[in-house]
Amino acid sequence: MWQAEVRVDLDAIRHNVAVLGAGTGAEVMAVVKGDGYGHGAVPAALAALDGGATWLGVCTLDEALQLREAGITVPVLSWLLAPGLPLQRAIAADVDLSASTTELLDEIVRATAEAGRAARVHLKIDTGLARGGASAEDWPALCVAAAKAAATGDIELVGVWSHFVYADVPDHPTIDRQLAAFRAALTVAENHEINPRVRHIANSAATLTRPDAHFDLVRPGIAVYGLSPVAGRADNFGLRRAMTVRARVLHAKRVAAGQGVSYGHTYTTSGATTLALVPLGYADGVPRAASNLAPVRLAGANRAIAGRVCMDQFVIDCGDDPVAAGDVAVLFGNGDDGAPTADDWAEAVGTINYEIVTRMGSARVPRVYDGERTTA
Ligand SMILES: *Cc1c(COP(=O)(O)O)cnc(C)c1O
């Protein structure tokens, strides 16, 4: 018997990657950072590889090493590296590293000596996001340093890449500007004898809506998990939402009209009613901001959470509908059964579907996998 669980449909992940792959001639890098957007990095990665992905993308070194420890051998790119990390471990594990600065490139070169092999490097250009990546001014110097390190055999120049500002609005003017800046940076790189095997800039949104941005490799994340990066798409691009979060009602009880509910009594019953207690809270990733707002499916209807979300639990007002301890409350799922989706939660809470799924789960809530499970 279970109390609360995060269910992940691996067949949906497989299907979604196949959909993404069918829409491009480029290779697919499934992004599994953030513990696979909350779905579990290793099972999600394996399902994505089954679906046709040939690369995996993560942020941190530890995320990359976790994939290697699971026996996954495909190329893995790690792109968020603080100074002073044990890069030799990544190089020894054949993890591709992103470099935006000559300082990091120098660190990578020094680490190759200890690793005893060349490092696989992707140079990152900032085309307008103003997050990571070399500025256009610093790009030529980075290219010079990288070409030199490649000539001495310290690094293998695998990729040149960038990231979009606003791809979730498919005709946003920043997209064409960034593509022009990316092409200019590629020309500068070529002038320094840098001819990367993979040029890549497309996230999920650009993978789904901008074939002119696919280059050699696309890097979808959210779409792998079946969620649309573009708001208001009724067809969901043919993707299937992979995560369902649900819990069993612990206790249902009748209360009178005018009863305040949960901390601070921010909700008051309008008539005699049945309250159902659901054992999930903000310690499990349910946003406290969902208090009085987010919908939950219970006893045949979608109902807003009544009162504050607590650390471990929240309450639903079920009126006179029959509800009993043990009934299943669905916070969100694939949307097929009338239950809310992560998109509904994002809208209710004022955030994006990415945050809803990524934050969900805790050590006390098991992740349960449906669908065919593969091993490395
Ligand atoms: C997270 C991330 C992605 C995937 O973005 P989605 O919008 O989830 O498809 C791709 N590239 C980089 C650099 C990222 O950080």
Coordinates of C-alpha atoms in Angstrom, one line a residue, chain A:
M1 CA 0.0 0.0 0.0
W2 CA 1.2 3.5 -0.8
Q3 CA 0.5 6.9 0.7
A4 CA 1.8 9.3 -1.9
E5 CA 3.9 8.8 -5.1
V6 CA 5.4 10.4 -8.1
R7 CA 4.6 8.1 -11.1
V8 CA 6.7 8.4 -14.2
D9 CA 5.7 6.9 -17.5
L10 CA 8.8 5.8 -19.3
D11 CA 6.9 4.9 -22.4
A12 CA 5.8 8.5 -22.6
I13 CA 9.4 9.7 -22.4
R14 CA 10.4 7.2 -25.2
H15 CA 7.5 8.4 -27.3
N16 CA 8.3 12.1 -26.8
V17 CA 11.9 11.6 -27.8
A18 CA 10.8 9.7 -30.9
V19 CA 8.4 12.6 -31.7
L20 CA 11.3 15.1 -31.3
G21 CA 13.6 13.0 -33.4
A22 CA 11.0 12.6 -36.2
G23 CA 10.9 16.4 -36.5
T24 CA 14.5 17.0 -37.2
G25 CA 17.5 15.8 -39.2
A26 CA 19.8 16.7 -36.3
E27 CA 20.9 14.4 -33.5
V28 CA 19.0 14.6 -30.2
M29 CA 20.6 15.4 -26.9
A30 CA 18.0 14.7 -24.2
V31 CA 18.5 17.1 -21.3
V32 CA 18.3 15.3 -18.0
K33 CA 19.6 18.0 -15.6
G34 CA 17.7 18.7 -12.4
D35 CA 17.3 14.9 -11.8
G36 CA 15.6 14.6 -15.2
Y37 CA 13.3 17.6 -14.4
G38 CA 12.2 15.7 -11.4
H39 CA 11.5 12.4 -13.2
G40 CA 14.8 10.6 -12.2
A41 CA 17.9 11.3 -14.3
V42 CA 19.0 7.7 -15.0
P43 CA 15.6 6.1 -15.8
A44 CA 14.7 9.2 -17.9
A45 CA 18.0 9.1 -19.7
L46 CA 17.7 5.4 -20.5
A47 CA 14.1 5.8 -21.8
A48 CA 15.3 8.8 -23.9
L49 CA 18.1 6.8 -25.4
D50 CA 15.6 4.1 -26.3
G51 CA 13.5 6.7 -28.0
G52 CA 16.4 7.7 -30.2
A53 CA 18.4 10.3 -28.3
T54 CA 22.2 9.9 -29.0
W55 CA 23.4 12.5 -26.5
L56 CA 22.6 13.5 -23.0
G57 CA 22.9 17.0 -21.5
V58 CA 23.3 18.0 -17.8
C59 CA 24.5 21.0 -15.9
T60 CA 26.9 19.8 -13.2
L61 CA 29.8 17.5 -13.1
D62 CA 28.1 15.2 -10.5
E63 CA 25.0 14.9 -12.8
A64 CA 27.3 13.8 -15.6
L65 CA 29.2 11.3 -13.4
Q66 CA 25.9 9.9 -12.1
L67 CA 25.0 8.9 -15.7
R68 CA 28.4 7.3 -16.2
E69 CA 28.2 5.4 -12.9
A70 CA 24.9 4.0 -14.2
G71 CA 26.8 2.5 -17.2
I72 CA 25.6 5.0 -19.8
T73 CA 28.3 5.4 -22.5
V74 CA 26.8 7.9 -25.0
P75 CA 28.3 11.4 -25.2
V76 CA 27.3 13.5 -22.1
L77 CA 27.7 17.3 -22.1
S78 CA 28.1 19.1 -18.7
W79 CA 27.8 22.9 -19.0
L80 CA 27.8 24.5 -15.5
L81 CA 31.3 24.3 -14.0
A82 CA 32.7 26.4 -11.2
P83 CA 36.4 27.0 -11.0
G84 CA 38.5 24.5 -9.2
L85 CA 36.3 21.4 -9.8
P86 CA 38.0 18.0 -10.2
L87 CA 37.7 18.2 -14.0
Q88 CA 40.1 15.2 -14.4
R89 CA 37.3 13.0 -13.1
A90 CA 35.0 14.2 -15.9
I91 CA 37.7 13.9 -18.5
A92 CA 38.6 10.4 -17.4
A93 CA 34.9 9.5 -17.6
D94 CA 34.7 10.9 -21.1
V95 CA 32.3 13.7 -20.2
D96 CA 32.2 16.6 -22.7
L97 CA 32.8 19.9 -21.0
S98 CA 31.6 23.4 -22.0
A99 CA 34.0 26.3 -21.8
S100 CA 33.0 30.0 -22.0
T101 CA 36.3 31.5 -20.8
T102 CA 40.0 31.0 -21.4
E103 CA 40.4 30.5 -17.7
L104 CA 38.2 27.4 -17.7
L105 CA 39.8 26.2 -20.9
D106 CA 43.2 26.5 -19.1
E107 CA 41.8 24.5 -16.2
I108 CA 40.6 21.8 -18.6
V109 CA 43.9 21.6 -20.3
R110 CA 45.7 21.2 -16.9
A111 CA 43.3 18.5 -15.9
T112 CA 44.0 16.5 -19.1
A113 CA 47.5 15.8 -17.8
E114 CA 46.1 14.1 -14.7
A115 CA 43.3 12.3 -16.6
G116 CA 45.8 11.0 -19.2
R117 CA 43.6 11.7 -22.1
A118 CA 42.3 14.6 -24.2
A119 CA 39.3 16.5 -23.1
R120 CA 36.2 16.8 -25.3
V121 CA 35.2 20.5 -25.3
H122 CA 32.3 22.6 -26.5
L123 CA 32.9 26.3 -26.8
K124 CA 30.0 28.4 -25.7
I125 CA 29.1 31.8 -27.3
D126 CA 26.7 34.2 -25.7
T127 CA 24.4 35.3 -28.5
G128 CA 22.2 37.4 -26.3
L129 CA 21.0 35.6 -23.2
A130 CA 23.7 37.2 -21.1
R131 CA 24.0 34.2 -18.9
G132 CA 26.9 31.8 -19.7
G133 CA 29.0 32.0 -22.9
A134 CA 31.8 34.2 -24.2
S135 CA 30.8 37.7 -25.3
A136 CA 31.4 38.5 -29.0
E137 CA 34.4 40.6 -27.8
D138 CA 36.0 37.7 -25.9
W139 CA 35.1 35.0 -28.5
P140 CA 38.2 35.4 -30.8
A141 CA 40.6 35.0 -27.9
L142 CA 38.7 31.9 -26.7
C143 CA 38.9 30.5 -30.3
V144 CA 42.7 31.2 -30.4
A145 CA 43.3 29.4 -27.1
A146 CA 41.0 26.5 -28.0
A147 CA 42.7 26.0 -31.4
K148 CA 46.1 26.0 -29.7
A149 CA 44.9 23.4 -27.2
A150 CA 43.5 21.3 -30.0
A151 CA 46.7 21.5 -32.0
T152 CA 48.7 20.2 -29.0
G153 CA 46.2 17.3 -28.6
D154 CA 45.1 18.5 -25.2
I155 CA 41.5 18.9 -26.2
E156 CA 39.2 17.7 -28.9
L157 CA 37.0 20.5 -30.2
V158 CA 33.7 18.7 -30.4
G159 CA 31.1 21.5 -30.4
V160 CA 30.3 25.2 -30.6
W161 CA 27.0 26.1 -29.0
S162 CA 24.7 28.8 -27.5
H163 CA 21.3 29.1 -25.9
F164 CA 18.1 31.0 -26.7
V165 CA 16.4 33.9 -24.8
Y166 CA 12.9 33.6 -26.0
A167 CA 12.4 30.5 -28.1
D168 CA 9.0 29.8 -26.4
V169 CA 7.6 32.6 -28.6
P170 CA 8.5 31.1 -31.9
D171 CA 8.6 34.3 -34.0
H172 CA 10.2 36.5 -31.4
P173 CA 12.7 38.9 -33.0
T174 CA 15.5 37.8 -30.6
I175 CA 15.6 34.4 -32.3
D176 CA 16.7 35.7 -35.7
R177 CA 19.2 38.0 -34.0
Q178 CA 20.6 35.2 -32.0
L179 CA 20.8 32.9 -35.0
A180 CA 22.7 35.7 -36.9
A181 CA 25.1 36.1 -33.9
F182 CA 25.6 32.3 -33.7
R183 CA 26.5 32.1 -37.4
A184 CA 28.9 35.0 -37.0
A185 CA 30.6 33.3 -34.1
L186 CA 30.8 30.0 -36.2
T187 CA 32.5 32.0 -39.0
V188 CA 35.0 33.5 -36.5
A189 CA 35.7 29.9 -35.2
E190 CA 36.2 28.6 -38.7
N191 CA 38.7 31.4 -39.4
H192 CA 40.6 30.0 -36.4
E193 CA 40.5 26.5 -38.0
I194 CA 37.8 25.4 -35.6
N195 CA 35.4 23.1 -37.4
P196 CA 33.2 21.5 -34.7
R197 CA 31.4 18.2 -35.3
V198 CA 28.3 19.6 -33.6
R199 CA 26.9 23.1 -33.6
H200 CA 23.9 23.4 -31.3
I201 CA 21.5 26.1 -30.0
A202 CA 18.0 24.7 -30.0
N203 CA 16.1 23.9 -26.7
S204 CA 12.7 22.2 -26.8
A205 CA 10.8 25.2 -28.1
A206 CA 13.2 25.7 -31.0
T207 CA 13.3 22.0 -31.7
L208 CA 9.5 22.0 -32.0
T209 CA 9.0 25.3 -33.9
R210 CA 12.3 26.5 -35.5
P211 CA 13.8 23.9 -37.9
D212 CA 16.2 26.7 -39.0
A213 CA 17.8 26.5 -35.6
H214 CA 18.5 22.8 -35.5
F215 CA 22.1 22.7 -36.9
D216 CA 23.7 19.4 -36.0
L217 CA 22.2 18.7 -32.6
V218 CA 19.1 19.8 -30.7
R219 CA 18.9 19.9 -26.9
P220 CA 15.3 19.4 -25.8
G221 CA 14.6 19.1 -22.1
I222 CA 11.0 19.9 -21.0
A223 CA 9.5 18.3 -24.2
V224 CA 11.2 15.0 -23.3
Y225 CA 8.9 14.9 -20.3
G226 CA 5.9 15.6 -22.4
L227 CA 5.3 19.2 -21.4
S228 CA 5.0 22.0 -23.9
P229 CA 7.5 24.9 -23.8
V230 CA 5.1 27.0 -25.8
A231 CA 2.0 28.2 -24.0
G232 CA -1.5 27.6 -25.4
R233 CA -0.8 24.6 -27.6
A234 CA -4.0 22.5 -27.4
D235 CA -2.3 19.6 -29.3
N236 CA 0.7 19.6 -26.9
F237 CA 2.8 18.9 -30.1
G238 CA 1.7 15.3 -29.8
L239 CA 3.8 14.9 -26.6
R240 CA 2.6 12.8 -23.6
R241 CA 3.1 14.1 -20.1
A242 CA 5.2 11.6 -18.2
M243 CA 4.6 12.6 -14.6
T244 CA 1.6 11.9 -12.3
V245 CA 1.6 13.0 -8.7
R246 CA -1.0 11.4 -6.4
A247 CA -1.7 10.6 -2.8
R248 CA -4.3 8.7 -0.8
V249 CA -6.8 10.6 1.4
L250 CA -5.8 10.0 5.0
H251 CA -8.9 11.2 6.7
A252 CA -12.3 12.6 5.5
K253 CA -14.6 14.4 8.0
R254 CA -17.7 16.5 8.1
V255 CA -17.4 20.1 9.3
A256 CA -20.0 22.8 9.7
A257 CA -20.4 26.0 7.7
G258 CA -18.1 28.8 8.6
Q259 CA -15.2 26.5 9.6
G260 CA -11.7 28.0 8.9
V261 CA -9.3 25.5 7.3
S262 CA -5.6 25.0 7.8
Y263 CA -3.0 27.4 9.1
G264 CA -4.2 31.0 9.3
H265 CA -7.7 30.0 8.3
T266 CA -7.3 31.5 4.9
Y267 CA -10.2 29.3 3.7
T268 CA -13.7 29.2 5.3
T269 CA -16.3 26.6 4.4
S270 CA -19.4 28.1 2.9
G271 CA -21.7 25.3 4.1
A272 CA -21.6 22.0 5.9
T273 CA -19.1 20.0 4.0
T274 CA -16.6 17.1 3.9
L275 CA -12.9 17.9 4.2
A276 CA -10.3 15.5 2.8
L277 CA -6.8 15.5 4.1
V278 CA -4.0 14.8 1.5
P279 CA -0.5 13.8 2.8
L280 CA 1.7 15.9 0.5
G281 CA 3.1 19.3 1.3
Y282 CA 5.9 21.7 0.5
A283 CA 8.5 19.3 1.9
D284 CA 7.5 17.1 -1.1
G285 CA 7.6 19.9 -3.6
V286 CA 3.9 21.1 -3.5
P287 CA 4.3 24.9 -3.8
R288 CA 3.0 26.7 -0.7
A289 CA 1.9 29.3 -3.3
A290 CA -0.7 26.6 -4.4
S291 CA -2.7 27.4 -1.3
N292 CA -6.3 28.0 -2.2
L293 CA -5.4 27.9 -5.9
A294 CA -4.1 24.7 -7.4
P295 CA -6.6 22.1 -8.6
V296 CA -6.7 18.5 -7.4
R297 CA -8.8 15.6 -8.8
L298 CA -10.7 13.8 -6.1
A299 CA -14.0 12.0 -5.9
G300 CA -14.8 12.7 -9.6
A301 CA -14.1 16.4 -9.7
N302 CA -11.3 18.9 -9.8
R303 CA -11.3 21.0 -6.7
A304 CA -9.0 23.8 -5.5
I305 CA -6.8 23.2 -2.5
A306 CA -8.7 24.6 0.6
G307 CA -6.5 26.8 2.7
R308 CA -2.7 26.7 3.2
V309 CA -0.4 24.0 1.9
C310 CA 1.5 22.9 5.0
M311 CA 4.9 21.1 5.0
D312 CA 3.4 17.7 4.9
Q313 CA -0.3 18.0 4.1
F314 CA -3.2 20.0 2.6
V315 CA -7.0 19.9 2.7
I316 CA -9.6 19.6 -0.1
D317 CA -13.2 20.7 0.3
C318 CA -15.4 18.0 -1.2
G319 CA -18.8 19.4 -0.4
D320 CA -21.4 16.6 -0.1
D321 CA -19.6 14.3 -2.6
P322 CA -18.7 10.9 -1.2
V323 CA -15.1 10.8 -0.3
A324 CA -13.4 8.4 2.2
A325 CA -10.0 7.6 3.6
G326 CA -8.0 5.7 1.0
D327 CA -9.5 7.5 -2.0
V328 CA -6.9 8.7 -4.5
A329 CA -6.3 12.4 -5.0
V330 CA -4.4 13.3 -8.3
L331 CA -2.6 16.6 -8.1
F332 CA -1.6 16.4 -11.8
G333 CA -1.1 13.8 -14.5
N334 CA -1.2 13.3 -18.2
G335 CA -4.6 15.0 -18.6
D336 CA -6.3 12.0 -20.2
D337 CA -8.6 11.3 -17.3
G338 CA -9.9 14.8 -16.6
A339 CA -7.3 15.4 -13.8
P340 CA -5.3 18.6 -13.8
T341 CA -1.9 18.8 -15.6
A342 CA 1.4 20.4 -14.6
D343 CA 0.4 23.1 -17.0
D344 CA -2.8 23.7 -14.9
W345 CA -0.7 23.9 -11.8
A346 CA 1.8 26.3 -13.3
E347 CA -1.0 28.6 -14.4
A348 CA -2.7 28.4 -10.9
V349 CA 0.5 29.1 -9.1
G350 CA 2.0 31.7 -11.5
T351 CA 5.0 29.7 -12.6
I352 CA 6.0 27.5 -15.5
N353 CA 5.4 23.8 -16.0
Y354 CA 9.2 23.2 -15.7
E355 CA 9.2 24.3 -12.0
I356 CA 6.2 22.3 -11.1
V357 CA 7.6 18.9 -12.2
T358 CA 11.2 19.6 -11.3
R359 CA 10.5 20.4 -7.7
M360 CA 8.1 17.5 -7.1
G361 CA 9.2 14.6 -4.9
S362 CA 11.2 14.0 -1.7
A363 CA 13.0 11.2 0.1
R364 CA 9.7 10.2 1.6
V365 CA 7.7 10.1 -1.7
P366 CA 8.7 7.2 -3.9
R367 CA 9.1 7.6 -7.6
V368 CA 7.4 4.7 -9.3
Y369 CA 8.0 3.8 -12.9
D370 CA 5.5 2.7 -15.4
G371 CA 6.3 1.4 -18.9
E372 CA 9.2 -0.6 -20.1
R373 CA 12.3 0.0 -18.0
T374 CA 15.6 -0.4 -19.8
T375 CA 19.1 -0.8 -18.4
A376 CA 22.4 0.6 -19.7

